[in-house]
Amino acid sequence: MKLFIDTADIAEIERIAGWGVLAGVTTNPSLLAAVEGDEDTIYRRICELVDGPISAEVTEPDVKDMVSEGRRLSAIHPNIVVKLPTCAEGLTATSELAKDGIPVNMTLCFTGSQALLAAAAGARYVSPFVGRYDDIGNDGVEALRDVVESLFATEYDVQVITASVRSPVHVQEAAKMGADIATIPPKVFDQMLGHPLTDKGLEKFNADAAARAAKTKKTPAKSRKKG
Ligand code: G3P
């Protein structure tokens, strides 16, 4: 399973890209509203930082305007993927853009039926929202499984992006069931990496390395940082 980052925060994208783990980026209007700066400049910078699919969401409500905004976003960089909502207008716009070979990520997907419609319209990616399904008292992981299994035996060339990820458990469950991608907020990347036993073990190794260096009168190697 590939790991994408779900943010428009350039500093965070740069930080996690530095780990060498990122295969793509997703953004949405709420994530963009949380950062300063011109939208197109942000997309261009993200494309410089991560060499993979970069989702940029359309905000127009009507099909004609969705299609022209999608074409405009797509022209920013070859790696841009146009993000469209899973609704009737979004399906029509997806099929129009797909005819031109423009990749589309259909977002706000919650069921296998919605995912099948997105795939049939020509979406290259479909994004089931796990956390938001949990939020209304349902099982988001099971809803994700419904999407993955619904698409599994179809002929569509579509990849599942696990979205609305709120915890490392969501990422692990997505990987175990064979979802293609998980798009992960920076905070969850940190939660995935950190472990108290790793920190404790590293402290001990650093202390032992320093003690040994003192005994042999060698300059100790610079202490390694905690994860
Ligand atoms: O990729 C969609 C995602 O950003 C939504 O996440 O946490 O706002 O439900 P959340």
PDB file of C-alpha atoms and ligand atoms in Angstrom:
ATOM      1  CA  MET A   1       0.000   0.000   0.000  1.00  0.00           C
ATOM      2  CA  LYS A   2       1.276   3.450  -0.922  1.00  0.00           C
ATOM      3  CA  LEU A   3       1.336   6.291   1.601  1.00  0.00           C
ATOM      4  CA  PHE A   4       0.109   9.768   0.652  1.00  0.00           C
ATOM      5  CA  ILE A   5      -0.022  12.800   2.917  1.00  0.00           C
ATOM      6  CA  ASP A   6      -3.331  14.592   3.486  1.00  0.00           C
ATOM      7  CA  THR A   7      -2.489  18.261   3.976  1.00  0.00           C
ATOM      8  CA  ALA A   8      -1.781  21.525   2.140  1.00  0.00           C
ATOM      9  CA  ASP A   9       0.810  22.571   4.723  1.00  0.00           C
ATOM     10  CA  ILE A  10       4.075  22.876   2.776  1.00  0.00           C
ATOM     11  CA  ALA A  11       6.321  22.644   5.855  1.00  0.00           C
ATOM     12  CA  GLU A  12       4.615  19.407   6.928  1.00  0.00           C
ATOM     13  CA  ILE A  13       4.814  17.939   3.417  1.00  0.00           C
ATOM     14  CA  GLU A  14       8.526  18.825   3.302  1.00  0.00           C
ATOM     15  CA  ARG A  15       9.096  17.271   6.753  1.00  0.00           C
ATOM     16  CA  ILE A  16       7.383  13.948   6.015  1.00  0.00           C
ATOM     17  CA  ALA A  17       8.738  13.821   2.428  1.00  0.00           C
ATOM     18  CA  GLY A  18      12.157  13.957   4.115  1.00  0.00           C
ATOM     19  CA  TRP A  19      11.452  10.505   5.603  1.00  0.00           C
ATOM     20  CA  GLY A  20      11.351   9.118   2.058  1.00  0.00           C
ATOM     21  CA  VAL A  21       7.899   7.570   2.535  1.00  0.00           C
ATOM     22  CA  LEU A  22       5.575   9.708   0.418  1.00  0.00           C
ATOM     23  CA  ALA A  23       4.110   8.565  -2.899  1.00  0.00           C
ATOM     24  CA  GLY A  24       1.525  11.341  -3.293  1.00  0.00           C
ATOM     25  CA  VAL A  25      -0.464  14.163  -1.694  1.00  0.00           C
ATOM     26  CA  THR A  26      -4.163  14.915  -1.259  1.00  0.00           C
ATOM     27  CA  THR A  27      -5.657  18.303  -0.463  1.00  0.00           C
ATOM     28  CA  ASN A  28      -9.200  19.583  -0.080  1.00  0.00           C
ATOM     29  CA  PRO A  29     -10.828  23.028   0.331  1.00  0.00           C
ATOM     30  CA  SER A  30     -10.774  22.753   4.154  1.00  0.00           C
ATOM     31  CA  LEU A  31      -7.071  21.870   4.199  1.00  0.00           C
ATOM     32  CA  LEU A  32      -6.347  24.793   1.829  1.00  0.00           C
ATOM     33  CA  ALA A  33      -8.394  27.138   4.041  1.00  0.00           C
ATOM     34  CA  ALA A  34      -6.036  26.288   6.906  1.00  0.00           C
ATOM     35  CA  VAL A  35      -2.932  27.647   5.097  1.00  0.00           C
ATOM     36  CA  GLU A  36      -1.879  31.018   3.650  1.00  0.00           C
ATOM     37  CA  GLY A  37      -1.035  31.695   0.016  1.00  0.00           C
ATOM     38  CA  ASP A  38      -2.161  31.402  -3.541  1.00  0.00           C
ATOM     39  CA  GLU A  39      -3.687  28.015  -4.347  1.00  0.00           C
ATOM     40  CA  ASP A  40      -1.871  27.400  -7.645  1.00  0.00           C
ATOM     41  CA  THR A  41       1.476  28.338  -6.069  1.00  0.00           C
ATOM     42  CA  ILE A  42       0.792  25.844  -3.269  1.00  0.00           C
ATOM     43  CA  TYR A  43      -0.003  23.082  -5.788  1.00  0.00           C
ATOM     44  CA  ARG A  44       3.158  23.862  -7.784  1.00  0.00           C
ATOM     45  CA  ARG A  45       5.325  23.717  -4.653  1.00  0.00           C
ATOM     46  CA  ILE A  46       3.725  20.430  -3.579  1.00  0.00           C
ATOM     47  CA  CYS A  47       4.489  18.990  -7.035  1.00  0.00           C
ATOM     48  CA  GLU A  48       8.144  19.988  -6.563  1.00  0.00           C
ATOM     49  CA  LEU A  49       8.281  18.264  -3.170  1.00  0.00           C
ATOM     50  CA  VAL A  50       6.539  14.979  -4.000  1.00  0.00           C
ATOM     51  CA  ASP A  51       6.809  13.127  -7.294  1.00  0.00           C
ATOM     52  CA  GLY A  52       3.435  11.391  -7.429  1.00  0.00           C
ATOM     53  CA  PRO A  53      -0.286  12.045  -7.802  1.00  0.00           C
ATOM     54  CA  ILE A  54      -1.292  15.377  -6.199  1.00  0.00           C
ATOM     55  CA  SER A  55      -5.051  15.785  -5.685  1.00  0.00           C
ATOM     56  CA  ALA A  56      -6.468  19.286  -6.209  1.00  0.00           C
ATOM     57  CA  GLU A  57     -10.187  19.664  -5.533  1.00  0.00           C
ATOM     58  CA  VAL A  58     -12.718  21.404  -7.749  1.00  0.00           C
ATOM     59  CA  THR A  59     -15.070  23.792  -5.904  1.00  0.00           C
ATOM     60  CA  GLU A  60     -17.531  24.708  -8.679  1.00  0.00           C
ATOM     61  CA  PRO A  61     -21.021  23.158  -8.276  1.00  0.00           C
ATOM     62  CA  ASP A  62     -22.173  22.847 -11.919  1.00  0.00           C
ATOM     63  CA  VAL A  63     -20.952  20.273 -14.433  1.00  0.00           C
ATOM     64  CA  LYS A  64     -19.723  22.760 -17.036  1.00  0.00           C
ATOM     65  CA  ASP A  65     -17.790  24.777 -14.443  1.00  0.00           C
ATOM     66  CA  MET A  66     -16.482  21.631 -12.737  1.00  0.00           C
ATOM     67  CA  VAL A  67     -15.068  20.466 -16.053  1.00  0.00           C
ATOM     68  CA  SER A  68     -13.407  23.791 -16.863  1.00  0.00           C
ATOM     69  CA  GLU A  69     -11.988  24.133 -13.336  1.00  0.00           C
ATOM     70  CA  GLY A  70     -10.765  20.529 -13.562  1.00  0.00           C
ATOM     71  CA  ARG A  71      -9.026  21.270 -16.880  1.00  0.00           C
ATOM     72  CA  ARG A  72      -7.451  24.418 -15.398  1.00  0.00           C
ATOM     73  CA  LEU A  73      -6.160  22.527 -12.334  1.00  0.00           C
ATOM     74  CA  SER A  74      -4.869  19.698 -14.493  1.00  0.00           C
ATOM     75  CA  ALA A  75      -2.845  22.162 -16.593  1.00  0.00           C
ATOM     76  CA  ILE A  76      -0.885  23.310 -13.491  1.00  0.00           C
ATOM     77  CA  HIS A  77       1.338  20.201 -13.504  1.00  0.00           C
ATOM     78  CA  PRO A  78       1.274  16.725 -15.114  1.00  0.00           C
ATOM     79  CA  ASN A  79       0.998  15.106 -11.649  1.00  0.00           C
ATOM     80  CA  ILE A  80      -2.222  16.920 -10.704  1.00  0.00           C
ATOM     81  CA  VAL A  81      -5.239  14.674 -10.118  1.00  0.00           C
ATOM     82  CA  VAL A  82      -8.586  16.469 -10.210  1.00  0.00           C
ATOM     83  CA  LYS A  83     -10.695  15.787  -7.136  1.00  0.00           C
ATOM     84  CA  LEU A  84     -14.467  15.763  -7.578  1.00  0.00           C
ATOM     85  CA  PRO A  85     -17.308  14.975  -5.175  1.00  0.00           C
ATOM     86  CA  THR A  86     -19.326  11.764  -5.433  1.00  0.00           C
ATOM     87  CA  CYS A  87     -22.606  13.241  -6.682  1.00  0.00           C
ATOM     88  CA  ALA A  88     -24.454  13.300 -10.032  1.00  0.00           C
ATOM     89  CA  GLU A  89     -22.635  16.432 -11.255  1.00  0.00           C
ATOM     90  CA  GLY A  90     -19.309  14.968 -10.106  1.00  0.00           C
ATOM     91  CA  LEU A  91     -19.923  11.740 -12.038  1.00  0.00           C
ATOM     92  CA  THR A  92     -20.755  13.610 -15.253  1.00  0.00           C
ATOM     93  CA  ALA A  93     -17.716  15.869 -14.871  1.00  0.00           C
ATOM     94  CA  THR A  94     -15.531  12.831 -14.123  1.00  0.00           C
ATOM     95  CA  SER A  95     -16.618  11.086 -17.308  1.00  0.00           C
ATOM     96  CA  GLU A  96     -15.936  14.257 -19.335  1.00  0.00           C
ATOM     97  CA  LEU A  97     -12.445  14.713 -17.859  1.00  0.00           C
ATOM     98  CA  ALA A  98     -11.666  10.993 -18.160  1.00  0.00           C
ATOM     99  CA  LYS A  99     -12.394  11.180 -21.910  1.00  0.00           C
ATOM    100  CA  ASP A 100      -9.531  13.700 -22.135  1.00  0.00           C
ATOM    101  CA  GLY A 101      -7.255  11.386 -20.130  1.00  0.00           C
ATOM    102  CA  ILE A 102      -7.355  13.626 -17.037  1.00  0.00           C
ATOM    103  CA  PRO A 103      -7.092  11.548 -13.839  1.00  0.00           C
ATOM    104  CA  VAL A 104      -9.900  12.077 -11.327  1.00  0.00           C
ATOM    105  CA  ASN A 105     -10.126  11.237  -7.623  1.00  0.00           C
ATOM    106  CA  MET A 106     -13.767  10.939  -6.531  1.00  0.00           C
ATOM    107  CA  THR A 107     -14.033  12.078  -2.947  1.00  0.00           C
ATOM    108  CA  LEU A 108     -16.611  11.918  -0.142  1.00  0.00           C
ATOM    109  CA  CYS A 109     -17.309   8.290  -0.996  1.00  0.00           C
ATOM    110  CA  PHE A 110     -18.868   6.154   1.754  1.00  0.00           C
ATOM    111  CA  THR A 111     -20.183   2.967   0.138  1.00  0.00           C
ATOM    112  CA  GLY A 112     -19.267   0.281  -2.351  1.00  0.00           C
ATOM    113  CA  SER A 113     -22.161   1.397  -4.560  1.00  0.00           C
ATOM    114  CA  GLN A 114     -20.817   4.951  -4.753  1.00  0.00           C
ATOM    115  CA  ALA A 115     -17.353   3.578  -5.527  1.00  0.00           C
ATOM    116  CA  LEU A 116     -18.726   1.448  -8.376  1.00  0.00           C
ATOM    117  CA  LEU A 117     -20.408   4.505  -9.904  1.00  0.00           C
ATOM    118  CA  ALA A 118     -17.178   6.520  -9.591  1.00  0.00           C
ATOM    119  CA  ALA A 119     -15.186   3.746 -11.256  1.00  0.00           C
ATOM    120  CA  ALA A 120     -17.762   3.322 -14.028  1.00  0.00           C
ATOM    121  CA  ALA A 121     -17.617   7.071 -14.742  1.00  0.00           C
ATOM    122  CA  GLY A 122     -13.866   6.726 -15.285  1.00  0.00           C
ATOM    123  CA  ALA A 123     -12.387   7.844 -11.952  1.00  0.00           C
ATOM    124  CA  ARG A 124      -8.742   6.776 -11.551  1.00  0.00           C
ATOM    125  CA  TYR A 125      -9.052   6.992  -7.744  1.00  0.00           C
ATOM    126  CA  VAL A 126     -11.903   6.745  -5.275  1.00  0.00           C
ATOM    127  CA  SER A 127     -11.626   8.051  -1.705  1.00  0.00           C
ATOM    128  CA  PRO A 128     -13.719   6.371   0.985  1.00  0.00           C
ATOM    129  CA  PHE A 129     -13.779   8.454   4.195  1.00  0.00           C
ATOM    130  CA  VAL A 130     -13.133   6.196   7.173  1.00  0.00           C
ATOM    131  CA  GLY A 131     -13.105   8.655  10.114  1.00  0.00           C
ATOM    132  CA  ARG A 132     -16.211  10.548   9.084  1.00  0.00           C
ATOM    133  CA  TYR A 133     -18.130   7.266   8.874  1.00  0.00           C
ATOM    134  CA  ASP A 134     -16.978   6.419  12.399  1.00  0.00           C
ATOM    135  CA  ASP A 135     -18.091   9.911  13.484  1.00  0.00           C
ATOM    136  CA  ILE A 136     -21.752   9.117  12.783  1.00  0.00           C
ATOM    137  CA  GLY A 137     -21.655   5.887  14.774  1.00  0.00           C
ATOM    138  CA  ASN A 138     -20.803   3.493  11.930  1.00  0.00           C
ATOM    139  CA  ASP A 139     -17.765   1.344  11.294  1.00  0.00           C
ATOM    140  CA  GLY A 140     -15.539   3.242   8.868  1.00  0.00           C
ATOM    141  CA  VAL A 141     -13.120   0.347   8.415  1.00  0.00           C
ATOM    142  CA  GLU A 142     -15.988  -1.949   7.398  1.00  0.00           C
ATOM    143  CA  ALA A 143     -17.231   0.706   4.965  1.00  0.00           C
ATOM    144  CA  LEU A 144     -13.710   0.834   3.483  1.00  0.00           C
ATOM    145  CA  ARG A 145     -13.742  -2.964   3.156  1.00  0.00           C
ATOM    146  CA  ASP A 146     -17.076  -2.682   1.312  1.00  0.00           C
ATOM    147  CA  VAL A 147     -15.427  -0.340  -1.212  1.00  0.00           C
ATOM    148  CA  VAL A 148     -12.274  -2.457  -1.635  1.00  0.00           C
ATOM    149  CA  GLU A 149     -14.248  -5.686  -2.092  1.00  0.00           C
ATOM    150  CA  SER A 150     -16.828  -4.096  -4.402  1.00  0.00           C
ATOM    151  CA  LEU A 151     -14.095  -2.972  -6.802  1.00  0.00           C
ATOM    152  CA  PHE A 152     -11.868  -6.033  -6.471  1.00  0.00           C
ATOM    153  CA  ALA A 153     -13.321  -8.225  -9.202  1.00  0.00           C
ATOM    154  CA  THR A 154     -14.302  -5.418 -11.586  1.00  0.00           C
ATOM    155  CA  GLU A 155     -12.502  -4.484 -14.775  1.00  0.00           C
ATOM    156  CA  TYR A 156     -12.071  -0.837 -13.769  1.00  0.00           C
ATOM    157  CA  ASP A 157      -8.628   0.709 -13.589  1.00  0.00           C
ATOM    158  CA  VAL A 158      -9.277   2.414 -10.253  1.00  0.00           C
ATOM    159  CA  GLN A 159      -7.316   2.693  -7.016  1.00  0.00           C
ATOM    160  CA  VAL A 160      -8.766   3.058  -3.526  1.00  0.00           C
ATOM    161  CA  ILE A 161      -7.408   5.971  -1.465  1.00  0.00           C
ATOM    162  CA  THR A 162      -8.261   5.413   2.212  1.00  0.00           C
ATOM    163  CA  ALA A 163      -9.174   8.928   3.379  1.00  0.00           C
ATOM    164  CA  SER A 164     -10.337  10.671   6.558  1.00  0.00           C
ATOM    165  CA  VAL A 165      -7.661   8.697   8.382  1.00  0.00           C
ATOM    166  CA  ARG A 166      -7.593   9.483  12.085  1.00  0.00           C
ATOM    167  CA  SER A 167      -5.240   6.899  13.586  1.00  0.00           C
ATOM    168  CA  PRO A 168      -2.458   4.406  12.803  1.00  0.00           C
ATOM    169  CA  VAL A 169      -5.055   1.626  13.238  1.00  0.00           C
ATOM    170  CA  HIS A 170      -6.967   2.986  10.232  1.00  0.00           C
ATOM    171  CA  VAL A 171      -3.759   2.805   8.164  1.00  0.00           C
ATOM    172  CA  GLN A 172      -2.914  -0.729   9.276  1.00  0.00           C
ATOM    173  CA  GLU A 173      -6.446  -1.999   8.658  1.00  0.00           C
ATOM    174  CA  ALA A 174      -6.407  -0.429   5.188  1.00  0.00           C
ATOM    175  CA  ALA A 175      -3.085  -2.127   4.398  1.00  0.00           C
ATOM    176  CA  LYS A 176      -4.268  -5.501   5.705  1.00  0.00           C
ATOM    177  CA  MET A 177      -7.396  -5.498   3.550  1.00  0.00           C
ATOM    178  CA  GLY A 178      -5.449  -4.521   0.414  1.00  0.00           C
ATOM    179  CA  ALA A 179      -6.437  -0.878  -0.104  1.00  0.00           C
ATOM    180  CA  ASP A 180      -4.096   0.634  -2.699  1.00  0.00           C
ATOM    181  CA  ILE A 181      -3.313   3.879  -0.855  1.00  0.00           C
ATOM    182  CA  ALA A 182      -3.857   5.604   2.504  1.00  0.00           C
ATOM    183  CA  THR A 183      -3.742   9.383   2.683  1.00  0.00           C
ATOM    184  CA  ILE A 184      -2.533  10.295   6.132  1.00  0.00           C
ATOM    185  CA  PRO A 185      -2.496  13.572   8.107  1.00  0.00           C
ATOM    186  CA  PRO A 186       0.954  14.641   9.418  1.00  0.00           C
ATOM    187  CA  LYS A 187      -0.093  14.002  13.030  1.00  0.00           C
ATOM    188  CA  VAL A 188      -0.943  10.378  12.228  1.00  0.00           C
ATOM    189  CA  PHE A 189       2.449   9.909  10.509  1.00  0.00           C
ATOM    190  CA  ASP A 190       4.038  10.951  13.826  1.00  0.00           C
ATOM    191  CA  GLN A 191       1.780   8.542  15.742  1.00  0.00           C
ATOM    192  CA  MET A 192       2.757   5.728  13.339  1.00  0.00           C
ATOM    193  CA  LEU A 193       6.444   6.304  13.949  1.00  0.00           C
ATOM    194  CA  GLY A 194       6.635   6.938  17.674  1.00  0.00           C
ATOM    195  CA  HIS A 195       6.911   4.116  20.210  1.00  0.00           C
ATOM    196  CA  PRO A 196       8.027   4.400  23.859  1.00  0.00           C
ATOM    197  CA  LEU A 197      10.070   1.192  23.607  1.00  0.00           C
ATOM    198  CA  THR A 198      11.930   2.556  20.574  1.00  0.00           C
ATOM    199  CA  ASP A 199      12.745   5.735  22.536  1.00  0.00           C
ATOM    200  CA  LYS A 200      13.765   3.784  25.624  1.00  0.00           C
ATOM    201  CA  GLY A 201      15.896   1.343  23.625  1.00  0.00           C
ATOM    202  CA  LEU A 202      17.625   4.145  21.759  1.00  0.00           C
ATOM    203  CA  GLU A 203      18.418   5.985  25.000  1.00  0.00           C
ATOM    204  CA  LYS A 204      20.064   2.840  26.355  1.00  0.00           C
ATOM    205  CA  PHE A 205      22.039   2.204  23.166  1.00  0.00           C
ATOM    206  CA  ASN A 206      23.240   5.835  23.161  1.00  0.00           C
ATOM    207  CA  ALA A 207      24.242   5.633  26.846  1.00  0.00           C
ATOM    208  CA  ASP A 208      26.110   2.353  26.304  1.00  0.00           C
ATOM    209  CA  ALA A 209      27.865   3.697  23.206  1.00  0.00           C
ATOM    210  CA  ALA A 210      28.962   6.798  25.187  1.00  0.00           C
ATOM    211  CA  ALA A 211      30.160   4.663  28.121  1.00  0.00           C
ATOM    212  CA  ARG A 212      32.169   2.416  25.829  1.00  0.00           C
ATOM    213  CA  ALA A 213      33.666   5.428  24.013  1.00  0.00           C
ATOM    214  CA  ALA A 214      34.672   6.939  27.386  1.00  0.00           C
ATOM    215  CA  LYS A 215      36.351   3.649  28.383  1.00  0.00           C
ATOM    216  CA  THR A 216      38.287   3.367  25.157  1.00  0.00           C
ATOM    217  CA  LYS A 217      38.908   7.184  25.225  1.00  0.00           C
ATOM    218  CA  LYS A 218      37.370   7.502  21.762  1.00  0.00           C
ATOM    219  CA  THR A 219      35.197  10.483  20.885  1.00  0.00           C
ATOM    220  CA  PRO A 220      31.604   9.160  21.127  1.00  0.00           C
ATOM    221  CA  ALA A 221      29.505   9.256  18.003  1.00  0.00           C
ATOM    222  CA  LYS A 222      26.949  12.055  18.140  1.00  0.00           C
ATOM    223  CA  SER A 223      23.884  10.769  20.057  1.00  0.00           C
ATOM    224  CA  ARG A 224      21.152   9.627  17.741  1.00  0.00           C
ATOM    225  CA  LYS A 225      17.803  11.320  18.004  1.00  0.00           C
ATOM    226  CA  LYS A 226      14.657   9.652  19.285  1.00  0.00           C
ATOM    227  CA  GLY A 227      12.116   8.615  16.677  1.00  0.00           C
TER     228      GLY A 227
HETATM  229  O1  G3P B   1      -8.908  13.261   2.407  1.00  0.00           O
HETATM  230  C1  G3P B   1     -10.091  13.660   3.014  1.00  0.00           C
HETATM  231  C2  G3P B   1      -9.804  13.983   4.434  1.00  0.00           C
HETATM  232  O2  G3P B   1      -8.986  15.091   4.478  1.00  0.00           O
HETATM  233  C3  G3P B   1     -10.949  14.208   5.321  1.00  0.00           C
HETATM  234  O3  G3P B   1     -10.453  14.037   6.598  1.00  0.00           O
HETATM  235  O4  G3P B   1     -10.396  14.215   9.040  1.00  0.00           O
HETATM  236  O5  G3P B   1     -11.528  15.988   7.650  1.00  0.00           O
HETATM  237  O6  G3P B   1     -12.537  13.743   7.884  1.00  0.00           O
HETATM  238  P1  G3P B   1     -11.283  14.519   7.857  1.00  0.00           P
END
